[in-house]
């Protein structure tokens, strides 16, 4: 059985940053453990916050090493949060399936992660308009969940090998060991229209009527763990939520074999189809941070 877990780690360039932790926070119904915190050596006024979510079988420390984001902390005044999920049947995976996690303030992982971010905003006096989430595989799935359950908190999300928000709904767990893999294997991707996917996302926070986070969706065509069909399903979902139409494709952007798929003016929703790309394509820091408006 293929596993949607870490497959590669990027070397992190040496830069000026320091590491600490947030051990406790008030809104933590799933009792997540201490989160790694990466900050500049000297934090300037109103930093941005990026929540980084690991794949199944991973840890916060692992995901910190998977992306070069720490090397940007000093230059861009970033506070980076790297929590570790609880175990689902022996695997550290984020809860992207339960009713608790798929509802705003429902008592699941989504609420615990939102609570961590809120605590960090207060602790570091962060800019509330610069709060983002990135993730790979299980972390990407949870990034979609957070964009749907806490759209007022996050201003943008980047999903590397993820699935639509609430795609896992109805499954007993959101891991490669689940008895229902219809979400990651792409079976569900073809079952819903864009309008239906949009409704599924909106229902995660039914009382919300504001702006949704900007979304960057990345997927490799050779991914054997999470079907490439989920790229279109995510783009269908968020284009419907945002009321955007496909605009254009651009080849070899930001790098060779990456096709950029733009919706609207390209500032709120973009996809990247990575030709021959594996599960969790290499993290494109400049493209991700640029899309967030941080670079």
XYZ file of C-alpha atoms in Angstrom:
295
model
C 0.000 0.000 0.000
C 1.292 3.397 -0.905
C 1.553 5.885 1.904
C 0.988 9.639 1.745
C 4.040 10.343 3.885
C 7.348 12.155 3.553
C 9.346 11.144 0.480
C 12.088 13.751 0.393
C 13.610 16.466 2.519
C 15.021 19.737 1.296
C 18.238 21.055 2.739
C 17.679 24.210 4.730
C 20.108 27.007 4.044
C 21.983 28.513 6.951
C 20.382 31.753 8.053
C 19.745 33.886 11.091
C 16.875 32.379 13.055
C 16.239 30.871 16.433
C 14.067 28.016 17.627
C 11.787 27.854 20.637
C 8.387 26.306 21.369
C 4.822 26.957 22.417
C 3.946 24.225 24.896
C 0.392 25.071 25.892
C -2.492 27.112 24.540
C -6.108 27.533 25.585
C -7.974 26.227 22.516
C -6.461 22.751 22.197
C -9.302 20.206 22.400
C -7.232 17.393 20.841
C -4.337 18.014 23.248
C -1.648 18.525 20.626
C 1.863 18.584 22.060
C 4.368 21.428 22.014
C 4.863 23.191 18.682
C 8.280 24.177 17.365
C 8.528 27.920 16.745
C 11.108 29.412 14.376
C 11.618 33.178 14.541
C 14.175 35.732 13.387
C 16.892 36.402 15.950
C 15.287 39.808 16.353
C 11.594 39.980 15.553
C 10.526 43.216 13.886
C 7.096 44.763 14.359
C 4.055 42.836 13.147
C 5.618 39.620 11.791
C 3.830 37.209 9.466
C 2.940 33.719 10.710
C 3.125 30.530 8.661
C 1.768 27.290 10.099
C 3.639 24.295 8.616
C 1.897 20.907 8.680
C 3.744 17.623 8.244
C 2.768 14.537 6.201
C 1.484 11.296 7.709
C 4.141 9.565 9.748
C 5.918 12.863 10.280
C 6.613 15.413 12.985
C 6.935 19.156 13.209
C 10.704 18.769 13.276
C 10.568 16.710 10.086
C 8.496 19.298 8.233
C 10.771 22.086 9.413
C 13.533 20.264 7.502
C 11.366 19.579 4.437
C 11.039 23.211 3.377
C 13.543 26.077 3.195
C 11.176 28.430 5.007
C 13.420 28.864 8.093
C 16.074 30.413 5.843
C 13.568 33.193 5.030
C 12.581 33.913 8.644
C 15.041 36.733 9.238
C 14.741 38.309 5.782
C 10.943 38.345 5.739
C 10.218 38.649 9.468
C 8.451 35.280 9.675
C 7.232 33.333 12.684
C 7.008 29.661 11.659
C 4.957 27.128 13.609
C 5.649 23.395 13.272
C 3.261 21.304 15.419
C 3.071 17.507 15.524
C -0.217 15.649 15.128
C -1.618 12.960 17.364
C -1.474 9.324 16.255
C -4.221 7.657 14.247
C -3.763 3.884 14.586
C -0.025 4.246 15.021
C 0.582 6.992 12.422
C 0.982 10.698 13.052
C -1.644 12.109 10.675
C -3.857 15.180 10.863
C -7.576 14.664 11.406
C -9.149 15.629 8.094
C -12.138 13.287 8.427
C -14.059 13.679 11.692
C -17.119 15.865 12.157
C -15.257 17.614 14.977
C -12.389 18.647 12.723
C -14.581 19.549 9.760
C -16.575 22.172 11.656
C -15.584 25.618 12.927
C -14.902 25.278 16.665
C -16.002 21.658 16.459
C -13.425 20.316 18.906
C -11.076 18.634 16.434
C -7.539 19.180 15.153
C -8.646 22.183 13.125
C -9.689 23.999 16.314
C -6.456 23.033 18.089
C -4.365 24.338 15.194
C -6.389 27.535 14.981
C -5.906 27.942 18.728
C -2.139 27.566 18.336
C -2.100 30.243 15.652
C -4.238 32.611 17.742
C -1.858 32.184 20.663
C 1.122 32.940 18.413
C -0.590 36.048 17.012
C -0.954 37.390 20.548
C 2.464 36.273 21.766
C 4.374 37.768 18.828
C 1.979 40.661 18.066
C 1.688 39.355 14.513
C -0.032 41.050 11.591
C -3.510 39.460 11.375
C -3.474 40.037 7.617
C -0.366 37.880 7.224
C -1.434 34.512 8.611
C -0.854 31.496 6.351
C -0.734 27.697 6.353
C 1.313 25.305 4.223
C 1.404 21.526 4.252
C 2.437 18.357 2.477
C 0.106 15.380 1.952
C -1.774 14.949 5.264
C -0.637 18.488 6.089
C -1.938 19.711 2.743
C -5.262 18.014 3.410
C -5.448 19.786 6.763
C -4.494 23.093 5.127
C -7.617 22.765 2.976
C -9.652 21.939 6.092
C -8.329 25.016 7.893
C -9.096 27.261 4.918
C -12.699 26.054 5.098
C -13.169 25.912 8.888
C -11.260 29.096 9.800
C -11.454 31.357 6.735
C -11.480 34.460 8.932
C -8.131 33.492 10.489
C -6.017 32.412 7.519
C -5.259 34.697 4.591
C -3.749 32.015 2.394
C -2.929 28.320 2.152
C -0.580 26.177 0.065
C -1.437 22.522 -0.492
C 1.270 20.169 -1.754
C -0.384 16.818 -2.644
C -3.639 17.433 -0.821
C -7.359 16.840 -1.298
C -10.438 19.098 -1.114
C -11.709 20.269 2.249
C -13.975 17.597 3.811
C -13.101 15.071 1.105
C -12.363 12.563 3.894
C -15.774 13.085 5.532
C -17.371 9.751 6.398
C -14.095 7.829 6.516
C -13.121 6.170 9.819
C -9.709 7.861 9.748
C -7.621 10.016 7.410
C -4.535 7.823 6.994
C -3.194 5.380 4.381
C -4.476 2.589 6.660
C -8.106 3.700 6.441
C -10.662 1.179 5.245
C -12.096 3.942 3.039
C -9.537 5.479 0.679
C -12.068 6.828 -1.808
C -10.845 10.352 -1.101
C -7.075 10.066 -1.717
C -7.417 7.491 -4.506
C -9.483 9.956 -6.539
C -12.816 8.156 -6.529
C -14.556 11.040 -4.748
C -12.899 13.618 -6.984
C -15.149 12.630 -9.871
C -18.343 12.282 -7.840
C -18.966 15.965 -7.137
C -19.405 19.017 -9.312
C -17.546 22.240 -8.579
C -20.732 23.635 -7.040
C -21.078 20.611 -4.775
C -17.438 20.820 -3.685
C -17.976 24.504 -2.968
C -20.984 23.773 -0.802
C -19.009 21.144 1.097
C -16.335 23.749 1.908
C -18.829 26.462 2.867
C -20.659 24.051 5.171
C -17.499 23.731 7.297
C -18.264 27.221 8.651
C -21.873 27.736 7.691
C -22.239 31.119 9.375
C -19.311 32.712 7.568
C -19.958 35.256 4.804
C -16.558 36.881 4.373
C -13.526 36.494 2.135
C -11.817 33.109 1.880
C -8.058 32.546 1.973
C -6.105 32.605 -1.271
C -5.203 29.059 -2.316
C -2.153 27.549 -4.031
C -2.634 23.902 -5.057
C 0.348 21.739 -6.125
C 0.210 18.119 -7.324
C 2.466 15.702 -9.217
C 1.096 13.661 -12.106
C 3.071 10.591 -10.968
C 1.756 10.688 -7.403
C 0.831 7.099 -6.460
C -0.362 7.946 -2.936
C -2.840 10.787 -3.589
C -4.398 10.773 -7.062
C -3.725 13.669 -9.436
C -7.517 13.822 -9.819
C -7.522 15.695 -6.523
C -5.752 18.654 -8.154
C -8.799 19.415 -10.275
C -11.161 18.675 -7.387
C -9.399 21.209 -5.146
C -9.377 23.820 -7.902
C -13.057 23.112 -8.581
C -13.862 23.570 -4.902
C -12.040 26.828 -4.344
C -12.929 28.397 -7.696
C -16.573 27.858 -6.788
C -16.138 29.233 -3.266
C -14.365 32.314 -4.615
C -16.539 32.750 -7.700
C -13.545 32.554 -10.055
C -13.188 31.109 -13.543
C -10.161 29.511 -15.168
C -8.064 32.126 -16.977
C -4.902 30.575 -18.432
C -2.149 27.975 -18.197
C 1.579 28.724 -18.351
C 4.196 26.026 -18.958
C 7.472 25.648 -17.050
C 6.506 28.076 -14.291
C 8.056 28.494 -11.709
C 10.385 25.733 -12.891
C 10.727 23.042 -15.560
C 7.762 20.660 -15.917
C 5.514 22.756 -13.665
C 2.344 24.020 -15.353
C 0.750 27.027 -13.672
C -3.053 27.080 -13.771
C -4.511 30.519 -13.031
C -8.023 31.501 -12.052
C -9.264 35.072 -12.251
C -6.293 37.433 -12.149
C -4.100 34.771 -10.574
C -3.824 36.482 -7.189
C -6.370 34.357 -5.306
C -6.266 30.874 -6.800
C -3.498 29.060 -8.667
C -2.743 25.427 -9.326
C 0.483 23.722 -10.347
C 0.457 20.441 -12.238
C 3.932 18.910 -11.953
C 4.556 16.661 -14.957
C 6.138 13.443 -13.714
C 6.139 14.896 -10.223
C 6.064 12.542 -7.224
C 4.072 12.628 -4.036
C 4.832 15.971 -2.329
C 6.713 17.823 -5.108
C 9.715 19.893 -4.040
C 8.619 22.942 -2.069
C 8.853 26.099 -4.169
C 9.539 28.728 -1.527
C 9.778 31.777 -3.775
C 6.584 30.909 -5.634
C 4.714 30.128 -2.409
C 5.887 33.187 -0.503
C 5.351 35.371 -3.569
C 1.787 34.140 -3.910
C 1.230 34.978 -0.248
C 2.512 38.496 -0.922
C 5.455 38.073 1.427
C 8.223 38.155 -1.191
